Each structure stands twice: as C-alpha cells, then as structure tokens.
Short mmCIF file of C-alpha atoms in Angstrom, two decimals:
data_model
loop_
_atom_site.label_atom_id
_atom_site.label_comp_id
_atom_site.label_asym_id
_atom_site.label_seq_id
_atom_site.Cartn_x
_atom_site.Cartn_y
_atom_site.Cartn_z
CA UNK A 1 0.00 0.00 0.00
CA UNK A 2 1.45 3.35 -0.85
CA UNK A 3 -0.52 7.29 -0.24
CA UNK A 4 -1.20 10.29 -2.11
CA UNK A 5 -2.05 12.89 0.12
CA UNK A 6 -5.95 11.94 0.60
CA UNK A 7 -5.79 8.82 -1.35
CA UNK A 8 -4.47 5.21 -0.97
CA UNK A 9 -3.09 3.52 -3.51
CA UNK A 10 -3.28 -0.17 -2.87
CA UNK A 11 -1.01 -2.24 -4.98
CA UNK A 12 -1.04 -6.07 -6.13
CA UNK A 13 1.13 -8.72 -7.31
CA UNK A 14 -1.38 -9.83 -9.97
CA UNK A 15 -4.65 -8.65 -11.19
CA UNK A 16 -6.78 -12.30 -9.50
CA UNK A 17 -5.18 -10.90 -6.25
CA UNK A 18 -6.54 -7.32 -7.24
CA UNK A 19 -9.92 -8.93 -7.99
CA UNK A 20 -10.25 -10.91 -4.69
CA UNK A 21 -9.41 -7.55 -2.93
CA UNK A 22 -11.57 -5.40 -4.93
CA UNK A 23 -14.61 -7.85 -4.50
CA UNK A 24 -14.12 -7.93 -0.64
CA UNK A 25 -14.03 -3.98 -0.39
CA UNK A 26 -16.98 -3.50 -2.53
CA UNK A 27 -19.22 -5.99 -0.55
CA UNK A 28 -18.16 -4.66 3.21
CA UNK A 29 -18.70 -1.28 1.80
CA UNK A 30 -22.22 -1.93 0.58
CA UNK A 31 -23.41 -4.48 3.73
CA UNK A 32 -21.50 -1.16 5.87
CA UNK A 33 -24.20 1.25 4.22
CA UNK A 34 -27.22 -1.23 3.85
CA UNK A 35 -26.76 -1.86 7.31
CA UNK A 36 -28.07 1.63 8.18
CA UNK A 37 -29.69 2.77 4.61
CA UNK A 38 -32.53 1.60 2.10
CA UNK A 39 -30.30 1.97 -0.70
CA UNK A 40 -26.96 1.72 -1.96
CA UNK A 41 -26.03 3.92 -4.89
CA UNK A 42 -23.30 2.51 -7.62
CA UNK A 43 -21.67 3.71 -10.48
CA UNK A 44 -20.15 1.77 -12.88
CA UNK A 45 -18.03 2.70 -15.90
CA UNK A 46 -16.77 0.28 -18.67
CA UNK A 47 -13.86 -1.18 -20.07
CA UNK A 48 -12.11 -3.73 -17.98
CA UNK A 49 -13.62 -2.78 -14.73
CA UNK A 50 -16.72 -5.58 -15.03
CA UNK A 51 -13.86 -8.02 -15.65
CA UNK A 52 -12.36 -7.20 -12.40
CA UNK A 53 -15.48 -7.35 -10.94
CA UNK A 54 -15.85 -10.58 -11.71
CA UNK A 55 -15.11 -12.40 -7.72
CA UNK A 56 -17.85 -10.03 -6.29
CA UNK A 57 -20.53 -12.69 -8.34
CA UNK A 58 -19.10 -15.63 -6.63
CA UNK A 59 -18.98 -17.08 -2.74
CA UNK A 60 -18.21 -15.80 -0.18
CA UNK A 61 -19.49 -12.15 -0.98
CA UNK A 62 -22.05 -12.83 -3.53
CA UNK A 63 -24.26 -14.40 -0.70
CA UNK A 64 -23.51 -11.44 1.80
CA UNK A 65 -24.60 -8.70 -0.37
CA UNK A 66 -27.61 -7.18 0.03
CA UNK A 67 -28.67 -6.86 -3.75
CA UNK A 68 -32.16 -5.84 -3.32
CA UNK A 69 -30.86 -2.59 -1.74
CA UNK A 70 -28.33 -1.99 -4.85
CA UNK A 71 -29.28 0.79 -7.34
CA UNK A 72 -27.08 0.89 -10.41
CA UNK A 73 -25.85 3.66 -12.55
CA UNK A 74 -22.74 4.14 -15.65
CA UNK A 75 -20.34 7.25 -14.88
CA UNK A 76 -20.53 7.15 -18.93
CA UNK A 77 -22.16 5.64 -21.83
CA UNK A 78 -21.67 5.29 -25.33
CA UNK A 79 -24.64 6.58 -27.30
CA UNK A 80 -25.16 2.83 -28.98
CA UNK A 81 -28.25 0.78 -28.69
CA UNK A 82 -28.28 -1.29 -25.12
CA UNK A 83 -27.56 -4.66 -27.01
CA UNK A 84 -24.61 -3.29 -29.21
CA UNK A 85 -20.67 -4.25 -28.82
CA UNK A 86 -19.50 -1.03 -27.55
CA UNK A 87 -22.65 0.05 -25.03
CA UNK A 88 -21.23 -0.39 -21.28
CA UNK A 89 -25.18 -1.55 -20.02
CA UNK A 90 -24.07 -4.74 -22.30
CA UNK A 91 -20.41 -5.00 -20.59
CA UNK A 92 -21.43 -5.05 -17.16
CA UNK A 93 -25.23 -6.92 -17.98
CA UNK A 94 -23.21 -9.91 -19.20
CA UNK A 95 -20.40 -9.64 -16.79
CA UNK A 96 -22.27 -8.62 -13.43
CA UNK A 97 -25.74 -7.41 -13.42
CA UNK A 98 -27.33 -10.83 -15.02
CA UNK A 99 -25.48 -12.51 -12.09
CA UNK A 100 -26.88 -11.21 -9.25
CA UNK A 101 -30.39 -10.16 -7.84
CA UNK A 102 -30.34 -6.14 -8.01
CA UNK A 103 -34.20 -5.52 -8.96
CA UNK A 104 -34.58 -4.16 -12.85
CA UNK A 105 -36.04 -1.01 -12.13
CA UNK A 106 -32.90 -0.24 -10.12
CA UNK A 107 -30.62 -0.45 -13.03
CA UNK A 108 -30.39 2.98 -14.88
CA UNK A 109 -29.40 2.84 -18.23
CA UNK A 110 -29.55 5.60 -20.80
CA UNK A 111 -32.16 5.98 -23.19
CA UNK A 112 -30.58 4.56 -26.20
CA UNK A 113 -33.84 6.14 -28.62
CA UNK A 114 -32.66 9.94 -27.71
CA UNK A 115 -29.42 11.50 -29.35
CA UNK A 116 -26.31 12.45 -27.25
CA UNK A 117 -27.63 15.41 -26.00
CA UNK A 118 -31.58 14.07 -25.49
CA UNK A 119 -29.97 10.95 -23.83
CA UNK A 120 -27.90 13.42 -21.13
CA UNK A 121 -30.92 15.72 -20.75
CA UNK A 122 -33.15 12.58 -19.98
CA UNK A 123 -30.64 10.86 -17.23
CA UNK A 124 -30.01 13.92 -15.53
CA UNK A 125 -33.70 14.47 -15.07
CA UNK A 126 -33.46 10.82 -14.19
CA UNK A 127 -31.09 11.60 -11.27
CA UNK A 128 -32.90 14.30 -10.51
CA UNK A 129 -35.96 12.39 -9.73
CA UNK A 130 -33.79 10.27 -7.46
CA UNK A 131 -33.05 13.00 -5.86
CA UNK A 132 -36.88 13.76 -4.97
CA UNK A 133 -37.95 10.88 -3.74
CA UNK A 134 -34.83 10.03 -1.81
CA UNK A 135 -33.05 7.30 -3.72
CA UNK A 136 -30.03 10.21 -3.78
CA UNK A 137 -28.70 12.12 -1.65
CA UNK A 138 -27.11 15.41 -2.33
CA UNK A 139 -23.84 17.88 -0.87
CA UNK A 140 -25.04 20.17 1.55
CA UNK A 141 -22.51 22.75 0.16
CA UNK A 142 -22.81 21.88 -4.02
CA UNK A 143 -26.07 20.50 -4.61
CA UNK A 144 -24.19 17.49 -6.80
CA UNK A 145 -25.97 14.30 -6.11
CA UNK A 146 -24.09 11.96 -3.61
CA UNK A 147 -23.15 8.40 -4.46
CA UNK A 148 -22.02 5.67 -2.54
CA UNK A 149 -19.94 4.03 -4.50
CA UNK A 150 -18.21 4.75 -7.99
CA UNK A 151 -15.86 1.76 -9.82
CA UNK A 152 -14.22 3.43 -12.29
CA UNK A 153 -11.17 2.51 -15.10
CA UNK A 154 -8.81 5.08 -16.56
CA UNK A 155 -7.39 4.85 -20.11
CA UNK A 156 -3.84 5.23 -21.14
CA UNK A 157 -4.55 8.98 -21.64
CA UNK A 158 -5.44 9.37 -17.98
CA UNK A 159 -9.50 9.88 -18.86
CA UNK A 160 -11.91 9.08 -16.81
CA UNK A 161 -15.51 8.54 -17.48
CA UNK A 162 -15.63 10.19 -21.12
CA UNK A 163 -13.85 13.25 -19.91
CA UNK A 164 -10.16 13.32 -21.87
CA UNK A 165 -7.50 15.54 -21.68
CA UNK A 166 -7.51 18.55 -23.29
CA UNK A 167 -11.15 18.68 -23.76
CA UNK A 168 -13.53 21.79 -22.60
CA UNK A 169 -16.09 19.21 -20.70
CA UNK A 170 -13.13 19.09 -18.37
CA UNK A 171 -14.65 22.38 -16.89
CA UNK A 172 -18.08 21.63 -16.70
CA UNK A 173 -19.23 23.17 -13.29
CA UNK A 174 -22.91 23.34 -13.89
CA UNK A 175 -24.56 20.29 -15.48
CA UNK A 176 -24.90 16.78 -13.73
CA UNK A 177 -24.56 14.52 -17.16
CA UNK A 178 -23.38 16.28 -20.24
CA UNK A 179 -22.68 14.80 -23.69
CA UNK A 180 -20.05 14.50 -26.44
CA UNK A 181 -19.64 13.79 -29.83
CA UNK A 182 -16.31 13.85 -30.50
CA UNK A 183 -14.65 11.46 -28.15
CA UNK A 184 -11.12 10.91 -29.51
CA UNK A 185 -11.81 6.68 -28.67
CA UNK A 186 -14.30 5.53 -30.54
CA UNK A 187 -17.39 5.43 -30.46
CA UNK A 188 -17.48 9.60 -30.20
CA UNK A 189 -21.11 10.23 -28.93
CA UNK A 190 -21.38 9.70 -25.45
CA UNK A 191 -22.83 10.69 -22.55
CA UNK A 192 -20.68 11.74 -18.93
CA UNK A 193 -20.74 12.88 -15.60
CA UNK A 194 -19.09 15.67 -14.84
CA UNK A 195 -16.22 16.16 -12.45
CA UNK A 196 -18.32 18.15 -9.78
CA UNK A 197 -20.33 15.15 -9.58
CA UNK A 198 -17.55 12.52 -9.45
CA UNK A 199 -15.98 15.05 -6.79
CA UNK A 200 -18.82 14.35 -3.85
CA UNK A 201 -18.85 10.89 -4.61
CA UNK A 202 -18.61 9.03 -0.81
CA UNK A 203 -16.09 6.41 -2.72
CA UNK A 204 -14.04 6.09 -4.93
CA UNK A 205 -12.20 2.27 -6.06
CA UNK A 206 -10.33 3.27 -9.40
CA UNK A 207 -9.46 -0.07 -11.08
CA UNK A 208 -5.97 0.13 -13.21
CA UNK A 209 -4.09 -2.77 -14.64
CA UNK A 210 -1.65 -3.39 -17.15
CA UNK A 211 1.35 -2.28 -18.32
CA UNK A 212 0.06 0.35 -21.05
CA UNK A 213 -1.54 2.61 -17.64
CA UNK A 214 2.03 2.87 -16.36
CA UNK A 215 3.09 6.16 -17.68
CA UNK A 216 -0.41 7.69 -17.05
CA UNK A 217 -0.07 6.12 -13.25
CA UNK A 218 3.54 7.28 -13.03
CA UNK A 219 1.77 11.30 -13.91
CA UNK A 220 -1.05 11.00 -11.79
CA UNK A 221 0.89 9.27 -8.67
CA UNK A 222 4.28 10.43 -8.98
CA UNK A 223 6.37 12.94 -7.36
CA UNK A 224 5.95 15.39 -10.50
CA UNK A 225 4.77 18.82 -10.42
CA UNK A 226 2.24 19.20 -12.97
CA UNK A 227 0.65 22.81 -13.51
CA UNK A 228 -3.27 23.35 -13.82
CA UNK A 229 -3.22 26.58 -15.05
CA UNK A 230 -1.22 25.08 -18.13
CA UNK A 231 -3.83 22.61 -18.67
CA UNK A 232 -0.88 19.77 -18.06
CA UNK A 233 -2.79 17.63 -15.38
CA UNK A 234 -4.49 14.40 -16.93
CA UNK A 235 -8.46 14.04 -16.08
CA UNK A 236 -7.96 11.41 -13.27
CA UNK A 237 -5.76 13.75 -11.03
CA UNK A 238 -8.74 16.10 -11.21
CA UNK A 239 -11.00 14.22 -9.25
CA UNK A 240 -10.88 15.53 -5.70
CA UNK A 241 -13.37 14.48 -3.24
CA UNK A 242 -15.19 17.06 -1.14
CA UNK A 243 -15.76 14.28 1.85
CA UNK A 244 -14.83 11.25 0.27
CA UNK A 245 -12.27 8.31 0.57
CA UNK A 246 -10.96 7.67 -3.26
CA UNK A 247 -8.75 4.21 -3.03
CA UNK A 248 -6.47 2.74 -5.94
CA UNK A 249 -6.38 -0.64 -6.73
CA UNK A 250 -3.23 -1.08 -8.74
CA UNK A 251 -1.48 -4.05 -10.05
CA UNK A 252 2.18 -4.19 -10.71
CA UNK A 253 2.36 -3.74 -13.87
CA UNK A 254 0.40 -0.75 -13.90
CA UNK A 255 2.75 0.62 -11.25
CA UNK A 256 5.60 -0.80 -12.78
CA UNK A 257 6.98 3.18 -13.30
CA UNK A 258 6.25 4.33 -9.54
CA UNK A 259 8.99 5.12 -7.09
CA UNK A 260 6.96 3.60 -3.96
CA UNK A 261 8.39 4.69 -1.06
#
C-alpha cells in the first residue's frame, strides 16, 4: 500500500489478487451502508472494470450482499443501442448485473432512442428524480448528487468517465450529465458525468491494470509537479473528493513506473 495525500493507492502482485481484494471492499462497503440505509447507490463505468469485478458474483461475498438494496448507474455511456458491442449496459449486464439479484427497475441505463444530447438531458432528469424521492442524496454545500460508491477505469490517456485531456467538458461546473460527440476513442457520442459530480462521490475504487496505464499512473501518482493553469494535469488527477475516501487498486504492472516509497 502506498498514499497520495488523501488517497491510498493499494497495490497487487497480480490482477486475481486485485480482484479478490476489490470484491471484498466493494461488498463490506455496501453491507457497511445497507446496514443503516434503504439503498446503496453505484456507479459503474466500462472497459475492464466488469472483468475485475468478476469475484464479487461468486462465494463468499455474492451471498452477503444485500442486492435488493443496490441501485445501479454508468459514470458514462456510449450513445449505442443497449444490445450493441460497444454500449457499457451490455459489458457489465453480461459480466455482473445478469449474475446477481439487483431488482430491474434499479438499473439505470440511458435511453438509447434519444441522441447524445436528449440521452444526457433525460438521465439527468433521471437523477434528478432520485433525488426527490430520496433514492439520492445530495452535498449540503454543491447540490451534486451523492453516491455511494463509484468503480471506475482510466485509459492510457489518464480519462476518466468520457472526460479526456484537453477537452472543454473538463470544466463543466454546472450540469450533472453532459454529452459529447467527438470522443477521440471511438465510439465519439457519449454521454458523462461531470467532475463536480464525481468530486462528492462518498467512494471512490479506481481499477488500473496493465502495463500500457504505467506512464499515465507514473503522472497522476508520482512525485511530479504538474501545472493546472497550463492545462498539463491528466483528467484522473482532477477528481478531488469534497468528503470522500478515493482508493487505488493497482497491479504491478500498472505501477511498474512508480517510485513507492
């Protein structure tokens, strides 16, 4: 385990040991919160997160979850229809959600009818609703809507969600869910959050592994200086949490460029 001022980077030989790990933290976080709570609020992104998600679906922890109590959201979506290659509802309905009991109508997908910018209108009202009738919470001090628990990848470029470097949704402060259509990976229309949401999150487990994350790990995690102003951070060392605990799970190879102290 290594730090980074107010986040913990933990750090494993191989990726199975990374799963086992990640598996056990996401299940005593969410029987932690059901314990005390009606719901428990997740966000999901795609990629190979699902894949690491993977031990959570078998024993011990699938069995001492409390799925009924899960409610299910994507950080980001590709604008695709729900059964097509690239659309992250597909990724993680194969690899997770048809595995486990969390009730339909507390998995949120997108509205894969609307265009990019119908599609972000539409969830936001979505969350919105939440909001209402208590299903979300929301900072006393922003107004962003709270979530429990986000599992989120980065890419090679340091992007998280559909946010990428260099690119003005980076300074979104207003909307919850925004849109774009020119995502530099493909497909380009997609739908985000934005970073003042991501930034009240409760939790954050960011999955990386594999060699081709090293260099983006080594910027985000190193000793570095890296200037704002000049637009020289990458997305992922622009999440800061306003009251949250935001945990790395890392595997060597990933690391592979670190100086860990």
């Amino acid at each position: 385990m290594a730090s980074k001022e107010n986040q913990k980077v933990l750090i494993f030989d191989t990726e199975e040991e990374l799963s086992i790990s990640l598996a056990e933290h996401t299940a005593k976080l969410s029987n932690q919160i059901t314990s005390h709570s009606a719901t428990f609020t997740v966000v999901l992104s795609g990629g190979t997160l699902i894949d690491s998600l993977r031990k959570l679906v078998g024993s011990p922890y699938v069995d001492s979850v409390d799925w009924a109590k899960w409610h299910v959201f994507w950080v980001d979506e590709r604008v695709v229809p729900k059964d097509h290659p690239d659309s992250n509802y597909k990724l993680a309905l194969d690899g997770f959600l048809s595995k486990v009991p969390i009730p339909a109508d507390q998995v949120y997908a997108i509205n894969d009818t609307l265009p990019p910018e119908g599609a972000a209108d539409d969830y936001e009202a979505c969350l919105k609703y939440l909001v209402r009738t208590g299903i979300l919470k929301v900072s006393a001090t922003t107004g962003f809507p709270i979530f429990d628990l986000m599992l989120l990848g980065m890419g090679p470029d340091g992007h998280i969600a559909s946010l990428f470097p260099g690119h003005p949704l980076l300074n979104e402060k207003e909307r919850w869910v925004t849109y774009i259509k020119d995502s530099p990976k493909l497909p380009p229309q997609r739908i985000t959050f934005t970073f003042p949401v991501i930034n009240v999150s409760a939790n954050i487990f960011l999955v990386v592994t594999g060699a081709e994350l090293a260099d983006a790990v080594k910027k985000a995690l190193g000793h570095d200086h890296y200037n704002s102003e000049s637009g020289a951070l990458l997305p992922v060392q622009r999440v800061s949490l306003e009251n949250g605990e935001f945990t790395w799970f890392a595997d060597k190879d990933a690391t592979s460029k670190l100086e860990i102290k």
